[in-house]
Tab-separated table of C-alpha atoms in Angstrom:
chain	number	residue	atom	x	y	z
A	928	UNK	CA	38.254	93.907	29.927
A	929	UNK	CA	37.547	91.649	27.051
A	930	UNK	CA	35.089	92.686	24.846
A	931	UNK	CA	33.859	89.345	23.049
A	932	UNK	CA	31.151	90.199	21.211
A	933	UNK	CA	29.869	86.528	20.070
A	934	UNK	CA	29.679	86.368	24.216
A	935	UNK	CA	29.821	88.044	27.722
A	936	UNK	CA	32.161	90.587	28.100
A	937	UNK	CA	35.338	89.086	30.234
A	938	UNK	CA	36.499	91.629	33.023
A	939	UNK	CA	40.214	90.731	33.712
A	940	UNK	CA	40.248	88.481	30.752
A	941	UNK	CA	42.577	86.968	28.932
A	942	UNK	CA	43.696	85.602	25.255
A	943	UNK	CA	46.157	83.327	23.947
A	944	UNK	CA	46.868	82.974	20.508
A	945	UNK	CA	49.197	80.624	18.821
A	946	UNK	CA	50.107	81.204	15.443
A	947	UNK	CA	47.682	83.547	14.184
A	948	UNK	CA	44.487	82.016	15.411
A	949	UNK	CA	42.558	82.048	19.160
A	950	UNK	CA	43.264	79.166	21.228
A	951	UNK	CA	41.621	80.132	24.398
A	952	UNK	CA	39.698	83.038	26.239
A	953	UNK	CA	39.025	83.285	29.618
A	954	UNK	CA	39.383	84.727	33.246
A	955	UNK	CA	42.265	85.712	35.067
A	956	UNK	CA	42.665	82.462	36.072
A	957	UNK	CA	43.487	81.237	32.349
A	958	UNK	CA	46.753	78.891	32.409
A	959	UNK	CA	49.306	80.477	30.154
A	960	UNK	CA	51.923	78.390	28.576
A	961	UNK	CA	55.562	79.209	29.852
A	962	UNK	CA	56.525	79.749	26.692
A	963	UNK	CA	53.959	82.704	25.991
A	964	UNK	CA	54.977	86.392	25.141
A	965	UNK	CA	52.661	88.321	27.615
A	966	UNK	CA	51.471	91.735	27.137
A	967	UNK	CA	49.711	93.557	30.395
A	968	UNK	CA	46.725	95.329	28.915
A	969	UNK	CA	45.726	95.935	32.564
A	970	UNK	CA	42.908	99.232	32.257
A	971	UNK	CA	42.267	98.654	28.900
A	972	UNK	CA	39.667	97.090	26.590
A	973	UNK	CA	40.417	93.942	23.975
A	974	UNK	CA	38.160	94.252	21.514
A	975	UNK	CA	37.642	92.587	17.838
A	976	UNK	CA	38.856	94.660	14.936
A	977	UNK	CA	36.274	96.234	13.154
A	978	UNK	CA	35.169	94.738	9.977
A	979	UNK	CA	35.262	97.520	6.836
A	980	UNK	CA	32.107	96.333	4.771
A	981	UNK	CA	32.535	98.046	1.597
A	982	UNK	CA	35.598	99.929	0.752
A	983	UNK	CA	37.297	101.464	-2.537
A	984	UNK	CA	39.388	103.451	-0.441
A	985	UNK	CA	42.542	101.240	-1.090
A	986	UNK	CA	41.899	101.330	-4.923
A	987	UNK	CA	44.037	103.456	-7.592
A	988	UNK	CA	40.700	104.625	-8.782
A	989	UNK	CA	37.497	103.278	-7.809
A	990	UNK	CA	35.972	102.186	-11.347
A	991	UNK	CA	37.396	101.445	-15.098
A	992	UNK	CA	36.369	103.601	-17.767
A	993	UNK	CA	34.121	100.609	-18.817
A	994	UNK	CA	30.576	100.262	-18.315
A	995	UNK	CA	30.946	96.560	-18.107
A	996	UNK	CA	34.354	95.335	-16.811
A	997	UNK	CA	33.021	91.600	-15.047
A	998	UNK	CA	37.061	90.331	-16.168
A	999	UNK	CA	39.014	92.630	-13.740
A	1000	UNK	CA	39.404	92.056	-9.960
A	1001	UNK	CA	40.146	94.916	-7.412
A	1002	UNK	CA	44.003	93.168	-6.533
A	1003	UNK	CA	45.499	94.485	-9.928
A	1004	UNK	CA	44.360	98.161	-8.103
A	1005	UNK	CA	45.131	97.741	-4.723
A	1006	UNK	CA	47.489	99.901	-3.246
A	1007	UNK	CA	49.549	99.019	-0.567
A	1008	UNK	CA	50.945	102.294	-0.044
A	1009	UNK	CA	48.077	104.075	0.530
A	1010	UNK	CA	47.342	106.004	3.672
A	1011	UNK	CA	43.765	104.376	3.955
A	1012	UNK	CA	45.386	101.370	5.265
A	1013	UNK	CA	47.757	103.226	7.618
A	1014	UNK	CA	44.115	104.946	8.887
A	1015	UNK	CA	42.248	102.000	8.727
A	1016	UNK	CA	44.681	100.287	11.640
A	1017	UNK	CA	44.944	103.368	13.592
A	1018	UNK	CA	41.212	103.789	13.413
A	1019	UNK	CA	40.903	99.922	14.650
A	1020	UNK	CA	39.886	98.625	11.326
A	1021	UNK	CA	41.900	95.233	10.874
A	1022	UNK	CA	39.675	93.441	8.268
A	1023	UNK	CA	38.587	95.659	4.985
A	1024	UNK	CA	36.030	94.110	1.964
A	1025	UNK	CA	37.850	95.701	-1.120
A	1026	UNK	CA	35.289	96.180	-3.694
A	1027	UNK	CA	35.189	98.393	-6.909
A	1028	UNK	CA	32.805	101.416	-6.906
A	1029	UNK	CA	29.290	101.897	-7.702
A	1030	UNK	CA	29.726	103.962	-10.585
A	1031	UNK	CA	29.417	101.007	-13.032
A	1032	UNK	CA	27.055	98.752	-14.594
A	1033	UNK	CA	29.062	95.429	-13.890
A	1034	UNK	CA	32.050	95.644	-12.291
A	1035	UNK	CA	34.693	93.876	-11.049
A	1036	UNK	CA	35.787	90.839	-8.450
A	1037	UNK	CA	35.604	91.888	-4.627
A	1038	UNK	CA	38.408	90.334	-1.680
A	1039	UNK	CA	39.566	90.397	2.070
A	1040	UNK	CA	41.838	92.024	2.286
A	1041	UNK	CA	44.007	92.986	5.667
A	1042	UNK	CA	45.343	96.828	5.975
A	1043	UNK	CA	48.856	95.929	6.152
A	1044	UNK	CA	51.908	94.223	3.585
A	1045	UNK	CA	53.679	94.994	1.032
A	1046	UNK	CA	51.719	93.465	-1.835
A	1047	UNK	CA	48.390	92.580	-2.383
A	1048	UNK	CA	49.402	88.786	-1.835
A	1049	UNK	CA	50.576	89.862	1.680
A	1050	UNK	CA	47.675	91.469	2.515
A	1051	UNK	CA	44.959	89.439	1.051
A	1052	UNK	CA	42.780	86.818	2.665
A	1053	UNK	CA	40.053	85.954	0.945
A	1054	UNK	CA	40.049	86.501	-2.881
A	1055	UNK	CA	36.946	86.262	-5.262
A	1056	UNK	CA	34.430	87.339	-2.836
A	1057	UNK	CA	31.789	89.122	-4.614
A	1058	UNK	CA	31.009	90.906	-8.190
A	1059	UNK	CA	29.997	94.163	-8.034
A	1060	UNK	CA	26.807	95.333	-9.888
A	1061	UNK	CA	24.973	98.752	-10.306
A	1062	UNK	CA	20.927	98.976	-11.010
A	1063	UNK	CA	21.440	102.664	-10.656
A	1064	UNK	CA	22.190	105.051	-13.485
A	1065	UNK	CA	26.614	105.551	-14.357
A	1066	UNK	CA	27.365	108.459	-14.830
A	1067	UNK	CA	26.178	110.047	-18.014
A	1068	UNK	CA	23.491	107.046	-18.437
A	1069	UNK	CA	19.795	106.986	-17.654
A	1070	UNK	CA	17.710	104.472	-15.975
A	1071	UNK	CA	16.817	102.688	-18.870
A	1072	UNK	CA	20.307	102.342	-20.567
A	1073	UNK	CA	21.316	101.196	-17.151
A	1074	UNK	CA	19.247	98.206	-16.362
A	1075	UNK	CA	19.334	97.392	-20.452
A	1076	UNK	CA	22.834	97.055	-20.632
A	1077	UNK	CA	22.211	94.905	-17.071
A	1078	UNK	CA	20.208	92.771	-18.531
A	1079	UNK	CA	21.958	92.280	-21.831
A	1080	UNK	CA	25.364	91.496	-20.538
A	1081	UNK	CA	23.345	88.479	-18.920
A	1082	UNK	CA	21.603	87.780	-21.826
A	1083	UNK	CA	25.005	87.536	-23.886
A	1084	UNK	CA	26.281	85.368	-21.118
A	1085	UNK	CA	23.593	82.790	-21.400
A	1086	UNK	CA	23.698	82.582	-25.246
A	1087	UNK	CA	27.355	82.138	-25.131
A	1088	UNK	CA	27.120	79.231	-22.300
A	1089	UNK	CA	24.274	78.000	-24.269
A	1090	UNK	CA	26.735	77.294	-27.362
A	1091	UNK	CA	30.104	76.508	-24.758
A	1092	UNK	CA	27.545	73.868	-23.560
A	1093	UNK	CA	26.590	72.272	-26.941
A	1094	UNK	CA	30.358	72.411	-28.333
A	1095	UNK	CA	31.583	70.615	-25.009
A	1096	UNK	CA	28.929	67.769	-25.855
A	1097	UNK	CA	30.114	67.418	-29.053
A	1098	UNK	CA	33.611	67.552	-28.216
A	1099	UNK	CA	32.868	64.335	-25.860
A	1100	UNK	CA	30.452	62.659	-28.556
A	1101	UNK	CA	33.478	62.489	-30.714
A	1102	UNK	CA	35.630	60.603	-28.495
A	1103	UNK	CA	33.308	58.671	-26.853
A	1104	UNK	CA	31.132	56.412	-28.862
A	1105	UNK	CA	28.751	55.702	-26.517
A	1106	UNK	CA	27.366	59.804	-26.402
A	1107	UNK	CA	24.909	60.024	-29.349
A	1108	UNK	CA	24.816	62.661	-31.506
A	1109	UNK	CA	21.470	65.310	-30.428
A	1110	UNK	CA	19.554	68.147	-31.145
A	1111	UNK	CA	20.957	71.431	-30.171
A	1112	UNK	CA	18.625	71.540	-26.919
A	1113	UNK	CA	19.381	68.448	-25.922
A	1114	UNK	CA	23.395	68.751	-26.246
A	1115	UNK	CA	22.858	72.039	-24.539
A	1116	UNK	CA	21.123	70.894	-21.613
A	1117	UNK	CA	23.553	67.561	-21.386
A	1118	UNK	CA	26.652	69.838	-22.101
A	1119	UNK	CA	25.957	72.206	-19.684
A	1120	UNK	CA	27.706	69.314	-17.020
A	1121	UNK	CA	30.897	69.476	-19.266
A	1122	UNK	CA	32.293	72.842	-18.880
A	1123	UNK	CA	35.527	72.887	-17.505
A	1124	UNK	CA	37.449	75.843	-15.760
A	1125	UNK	CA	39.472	75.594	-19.315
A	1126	UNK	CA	36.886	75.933	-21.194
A	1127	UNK	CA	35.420	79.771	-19.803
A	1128	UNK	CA	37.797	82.925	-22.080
A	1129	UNK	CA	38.403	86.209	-19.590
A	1130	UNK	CA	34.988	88.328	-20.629
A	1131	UNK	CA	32.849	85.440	-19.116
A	1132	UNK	CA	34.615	83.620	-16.008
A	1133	UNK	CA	33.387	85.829	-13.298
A	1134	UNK	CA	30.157	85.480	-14.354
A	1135	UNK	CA	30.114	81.418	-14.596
A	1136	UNK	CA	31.511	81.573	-10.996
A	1137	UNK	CA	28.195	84.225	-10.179
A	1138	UNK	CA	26.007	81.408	-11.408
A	1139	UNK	CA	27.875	78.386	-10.522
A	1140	UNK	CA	28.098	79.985	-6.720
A	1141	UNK	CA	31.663	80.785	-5.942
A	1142	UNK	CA	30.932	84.455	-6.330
A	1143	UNK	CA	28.381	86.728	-4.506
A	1144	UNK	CA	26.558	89.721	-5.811
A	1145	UNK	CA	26.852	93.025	-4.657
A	1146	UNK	CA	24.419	95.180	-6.268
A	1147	UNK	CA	24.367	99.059	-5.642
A	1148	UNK	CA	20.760	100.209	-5.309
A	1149	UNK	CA	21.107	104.621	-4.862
A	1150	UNK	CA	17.564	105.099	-4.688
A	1151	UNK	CA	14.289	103.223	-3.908
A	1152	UNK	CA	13.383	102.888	-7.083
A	1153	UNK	CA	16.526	100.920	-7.487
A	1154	UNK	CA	15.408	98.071	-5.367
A	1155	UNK	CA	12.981	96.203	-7.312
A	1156	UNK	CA	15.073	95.814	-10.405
A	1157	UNK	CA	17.799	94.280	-8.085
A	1158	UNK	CA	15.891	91.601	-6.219
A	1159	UNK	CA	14.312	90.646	-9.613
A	1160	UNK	CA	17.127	89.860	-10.628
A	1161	UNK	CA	18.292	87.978	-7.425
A	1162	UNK	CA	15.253	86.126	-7.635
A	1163	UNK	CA	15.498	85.382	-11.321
A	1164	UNK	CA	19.061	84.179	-11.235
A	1165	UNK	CA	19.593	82.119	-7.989
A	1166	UNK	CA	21.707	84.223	-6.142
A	1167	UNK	CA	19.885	84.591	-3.018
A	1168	UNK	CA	21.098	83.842	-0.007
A	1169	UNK	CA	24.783	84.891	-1.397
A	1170	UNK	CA	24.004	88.855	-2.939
A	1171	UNK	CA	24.054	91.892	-0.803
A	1172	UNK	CA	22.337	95.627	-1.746
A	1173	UNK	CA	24.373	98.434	-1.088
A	1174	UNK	CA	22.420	101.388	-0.416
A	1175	UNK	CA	22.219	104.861	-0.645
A	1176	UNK	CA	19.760	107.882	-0.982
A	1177	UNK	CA	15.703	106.903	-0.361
A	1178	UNK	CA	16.394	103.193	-0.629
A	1179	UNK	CA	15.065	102.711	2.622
A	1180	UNK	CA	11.872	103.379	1.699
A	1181	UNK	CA	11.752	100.122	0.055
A	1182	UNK	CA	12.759	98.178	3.784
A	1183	UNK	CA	9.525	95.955	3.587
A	1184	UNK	CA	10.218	94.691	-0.236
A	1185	UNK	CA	13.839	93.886	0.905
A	1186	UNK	CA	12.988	92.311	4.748
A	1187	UNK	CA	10.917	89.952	2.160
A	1188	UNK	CA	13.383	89.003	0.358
A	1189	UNK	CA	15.839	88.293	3.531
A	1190	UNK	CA	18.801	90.231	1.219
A	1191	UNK	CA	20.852	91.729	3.857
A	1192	UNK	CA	22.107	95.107	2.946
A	1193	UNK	CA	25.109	97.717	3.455
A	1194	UNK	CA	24.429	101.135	4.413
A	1195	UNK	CA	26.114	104.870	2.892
A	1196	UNK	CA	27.795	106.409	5.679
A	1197	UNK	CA	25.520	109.342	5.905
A	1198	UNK	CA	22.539	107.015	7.861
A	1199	UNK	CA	20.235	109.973	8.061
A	1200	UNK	CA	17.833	110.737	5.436
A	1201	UNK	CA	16.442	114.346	5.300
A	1202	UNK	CA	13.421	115.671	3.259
A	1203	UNK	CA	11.779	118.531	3.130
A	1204	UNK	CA	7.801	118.802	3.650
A	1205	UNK	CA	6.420	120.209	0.089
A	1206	UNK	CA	3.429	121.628	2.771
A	1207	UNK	CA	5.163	122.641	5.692
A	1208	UNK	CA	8.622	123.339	4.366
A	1209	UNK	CA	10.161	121.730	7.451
A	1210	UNK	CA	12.902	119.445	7.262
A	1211	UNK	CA	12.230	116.114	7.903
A	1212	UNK	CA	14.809	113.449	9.094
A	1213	UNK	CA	14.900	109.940	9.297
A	1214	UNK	CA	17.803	107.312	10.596
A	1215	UNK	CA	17.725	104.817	8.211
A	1216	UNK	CA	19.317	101.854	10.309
A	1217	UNK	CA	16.324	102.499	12.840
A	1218	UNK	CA	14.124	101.860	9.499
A	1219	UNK	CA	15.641	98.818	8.898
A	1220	UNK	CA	15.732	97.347	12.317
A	1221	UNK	CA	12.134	97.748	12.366
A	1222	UNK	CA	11.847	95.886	9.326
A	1223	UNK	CA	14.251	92.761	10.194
A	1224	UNK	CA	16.827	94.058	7.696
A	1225	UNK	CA	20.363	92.572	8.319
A	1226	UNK	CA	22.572	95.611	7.574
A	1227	UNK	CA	26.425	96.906	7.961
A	1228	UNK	CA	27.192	100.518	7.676
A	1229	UNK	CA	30.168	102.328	6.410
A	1230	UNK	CA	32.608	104.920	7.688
A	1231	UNK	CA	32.897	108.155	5.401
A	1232	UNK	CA	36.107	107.724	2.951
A	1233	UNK	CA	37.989	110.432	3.701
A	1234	UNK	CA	37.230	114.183	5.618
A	1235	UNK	CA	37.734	115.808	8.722
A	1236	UNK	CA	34.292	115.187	10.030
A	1237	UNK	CA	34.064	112.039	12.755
A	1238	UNK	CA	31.551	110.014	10.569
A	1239	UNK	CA	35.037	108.736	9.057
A	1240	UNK	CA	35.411	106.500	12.206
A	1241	UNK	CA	33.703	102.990	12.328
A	1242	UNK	CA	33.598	103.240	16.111
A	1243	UNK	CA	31.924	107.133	15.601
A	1244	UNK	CA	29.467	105.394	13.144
A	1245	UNK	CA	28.614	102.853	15.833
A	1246	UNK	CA	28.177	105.346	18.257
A	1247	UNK	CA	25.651	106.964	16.596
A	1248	UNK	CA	23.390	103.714	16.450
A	1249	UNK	CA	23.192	104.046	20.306
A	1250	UNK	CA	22.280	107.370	20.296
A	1251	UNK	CA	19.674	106.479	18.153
A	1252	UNK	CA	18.228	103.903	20.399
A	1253	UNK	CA	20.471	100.264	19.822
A	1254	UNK	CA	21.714	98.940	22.511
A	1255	UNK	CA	25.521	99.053	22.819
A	1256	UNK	CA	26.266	95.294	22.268
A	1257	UNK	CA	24.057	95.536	19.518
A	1258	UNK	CA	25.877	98.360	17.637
A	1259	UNK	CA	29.085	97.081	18.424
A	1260	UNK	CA	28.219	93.860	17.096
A	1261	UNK	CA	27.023	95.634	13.715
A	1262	UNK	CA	30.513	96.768	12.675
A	1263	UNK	CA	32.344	93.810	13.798
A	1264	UNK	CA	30.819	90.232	13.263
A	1265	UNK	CA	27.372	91.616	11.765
A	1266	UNK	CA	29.710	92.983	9.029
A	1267	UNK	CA	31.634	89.446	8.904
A	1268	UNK	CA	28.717	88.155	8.131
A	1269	UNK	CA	27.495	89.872	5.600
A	1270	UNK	CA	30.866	89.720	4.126
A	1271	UNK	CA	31.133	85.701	4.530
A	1272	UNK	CA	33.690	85.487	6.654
A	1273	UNK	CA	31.853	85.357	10.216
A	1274	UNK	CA	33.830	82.316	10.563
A	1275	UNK	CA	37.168	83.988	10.820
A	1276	UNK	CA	36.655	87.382	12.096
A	1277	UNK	CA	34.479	89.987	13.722
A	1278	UNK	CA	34.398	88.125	17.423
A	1279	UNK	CA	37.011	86.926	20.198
A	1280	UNK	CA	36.882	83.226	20.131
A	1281	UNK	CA	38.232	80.370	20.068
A	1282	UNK	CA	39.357	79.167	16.554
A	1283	UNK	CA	38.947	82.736	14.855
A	1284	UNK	CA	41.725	84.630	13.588
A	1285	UNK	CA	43.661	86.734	16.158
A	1286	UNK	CA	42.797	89.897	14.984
A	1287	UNK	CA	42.391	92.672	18.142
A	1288	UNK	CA	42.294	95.801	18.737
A	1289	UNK	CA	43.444	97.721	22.411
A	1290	UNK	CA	41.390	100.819	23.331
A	1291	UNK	CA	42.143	103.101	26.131
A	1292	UNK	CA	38.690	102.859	27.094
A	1293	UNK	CA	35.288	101.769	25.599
A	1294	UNK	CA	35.993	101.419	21.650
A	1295	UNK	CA	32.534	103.586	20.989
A	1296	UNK	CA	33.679	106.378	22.549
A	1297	UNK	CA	35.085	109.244	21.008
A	1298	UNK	CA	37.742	109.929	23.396
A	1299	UNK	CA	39.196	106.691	23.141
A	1300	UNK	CA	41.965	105.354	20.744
A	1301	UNK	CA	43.740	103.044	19.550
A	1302	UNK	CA	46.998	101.667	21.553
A	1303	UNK	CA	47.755	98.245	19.540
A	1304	UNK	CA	46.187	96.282	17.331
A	1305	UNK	CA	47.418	93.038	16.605
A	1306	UNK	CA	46.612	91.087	12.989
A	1307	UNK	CA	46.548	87.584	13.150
A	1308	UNK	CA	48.582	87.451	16.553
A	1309	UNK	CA	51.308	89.650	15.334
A	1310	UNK	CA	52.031	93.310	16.240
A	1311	UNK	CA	50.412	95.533	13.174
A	1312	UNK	CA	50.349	98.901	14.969
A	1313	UNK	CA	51.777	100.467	18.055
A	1314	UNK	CA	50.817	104.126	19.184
A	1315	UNK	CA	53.679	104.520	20.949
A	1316	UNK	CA	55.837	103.666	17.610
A	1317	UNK	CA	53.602	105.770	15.725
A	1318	UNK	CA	56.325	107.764	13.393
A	1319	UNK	CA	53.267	109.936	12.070
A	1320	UNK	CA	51.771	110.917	14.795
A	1321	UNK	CA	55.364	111.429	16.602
A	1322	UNK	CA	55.840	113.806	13.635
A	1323	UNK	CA	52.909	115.793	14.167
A	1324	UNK	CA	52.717	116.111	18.294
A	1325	UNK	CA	56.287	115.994	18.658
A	1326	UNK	CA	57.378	116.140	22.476
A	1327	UNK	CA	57.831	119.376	24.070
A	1328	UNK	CA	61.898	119.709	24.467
A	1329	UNK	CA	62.872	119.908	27.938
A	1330	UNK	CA	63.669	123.254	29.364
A	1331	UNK	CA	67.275	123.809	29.661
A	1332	UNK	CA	69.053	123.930	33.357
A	1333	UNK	CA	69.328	127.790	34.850
């Protein structure tokens, strides 16, 4: 069975790729070239891989020392060697959003990665995705250091493009005679055209590309109150319809303020909110992706980062959206092209079709349920991971010798 998600689900199906991307899906009645490398998947499901929305995971550590680090970008601290990306294929995770942490008031520059290479050239796919951004409190910082320091590294940012913009007239004035010399306004507004990739120093690039649109926000809200600061500041600075709210804590109680805004969001892995009645004393628990279905919320959730417990599987995280009430397509489709989406890269991944990459995943059964796993999953067309090859888990279950002749 081929699970499609953008589509019907295929029974008997089959998929041809050729090199790397999806040429066709079908029936059993597909044509196959000659020349094709076949593999029987016969009483098994294809599925897409699942999309990883927000993960520091593969990072040496998850945030610098500094406060406000906009210059550095998460492929100097990717780590190849990690066993996050071993995980993330056996858990059928083939496309991963590395981004920095949230303990930070401006961090750094997000990317696509894949969870297997040797490097982070070989593994990357998309680079300069997003900027990561905090309106919650560091640690050892308050509310109001927080969101000043926010504001003031934007604040330094404009005054410095401000005078970029004015030298960059001048600089043309000089050589061409036909520029007039202006007033400081003037040459900063007419200026402003002039800036060159050349011209932006290391502290300020990232941010130029945030304005200028190359790079999305991703601003970590931990608690309701949270919220408003962040779409202000969304709203003040043009970057809607390319920033994203990762949330944690009560943040959900602020769903109506963010379905109005139409910022699609990223949710902790724990999806249940508990409280305690101040009257009563009972415990009172709400599932926060119901919350923000009811509100029109786009959202992705996350699988815990490490742990024993099953919340650490995407597929696990899923499952517990149809418990909850979402249909199964539905849930499915939140951790595999709903999370492409949000990421910007529904064009590539998250779906079985034609022209995406070939990135699939074959489950023993249904890829929600718990008692399925992972048999292959295949990046890009090629062979990434094979259970049967498995040297870790061949290591750990070895096979029973067998008992010697009487």
């Amino acid at each position: 069975r081929v699970v499609t998600v953008s589509g019907a689900d295929i029974e008997e199906g089959t998929v041809l790729i050729e090199n790397g991307v999806i040429t066709a899906v079908g029936d059993g009645s597909l044509a196959i070239p000659y020349d094709a490398m076949e593999v029987d998947c016969t009483g098994m499901v294809l599925s897409p891989g699942f999309v990883h929305p927000h993960s520091t995971a593969g990072l040496d550590i998850p945030n610098e020392n500094l406060a406000v680090a906009p210059f550095v970008d998460v492929y100097d601290a990717i780590d190849p060697s990690r066993f996050f990306f071993e995980d993330a294929l056996r858990n059928g995770v083939s496309t991963i959003h590395v981004v920095q942490g949230n303990n930070c008031v401006v961090g750094g520059v997000s990317r696509i990665v894949h969870p297997i290479g040797l490097s982070a050239d070989e593994m990357t796919r998309m680079a300069g995705v997003a900027l990561k951004m905090s309106t919650s409190p560091r640690n050892g910082y308050d509310r109001l250091r927080q969101l000043a320091e926010l504001r003031e590294v934007f604040s330094e940012f404009d005054r410095w493009r401000e005078d970029l913009s004015e030298k960059r007239y001048e600089q043309e004035a000089e050589k061409d005679d036909e520029l007039d010399p202006l007033p400081p306004e003037q040459a900063r507004a007419k200026g402003s055209d002039l800036i060159r990739d050349e011209d932006l120093d290391d502290r300020h690039r990232n941010l130029a590309h945030l304005g200028d649109g190359r790079l999305g926000a991703w601003i970590y809200c931990g608690s309701a109150t949270d919220v408003a600061p962040a779409l202000s500041m969304i709203d003040a600075r043009g970057w809607k319809g390319r920033s994203v709210l990762v949330l944690a804590g009560d943040s959900h109680l602020a769903a109506e303020e963010i379905a109005a805004s139409g910022v699609p969001v990223v949710l902790d892995e724990t999806l249940m909110y508990r409280k305690r009645d101040v009257i009563s004393g009972d415990v009172v628990e709400t599932f926060i992706p119901a919350v923000f279905r009811k509100a029109g919320v786009k959202f992705a959730i996350q699988p815990a980062g490490n742990g024993s417990m099953p919340e650490r599987f995407l597929g696990y995280q899923a499952a517990r959206l149809v418990r909850a009430g979402f249909s199964h397509k539905q849930a499915l489709r939140i951790v595999t092209l709903g999370a492409a989406e949000i990421c910007g890269v529904a064009d590539r991944y998250g779906s079985i079709e034609v022209g995406k990459m070939g990135n699939i995943v074959l489950w023993t059964a249904d890829p929600l349920e718990l008692t399925s796993w992972v048999q292959k999953v295949w990046i890009e067309g090629i062979l990434a991971y094979d259970r049967e090859k498995d040297a870790r888990l061949e290591r750990l279950f070895p096979e029973a010798p067998e008992p010697a002749a009487a």
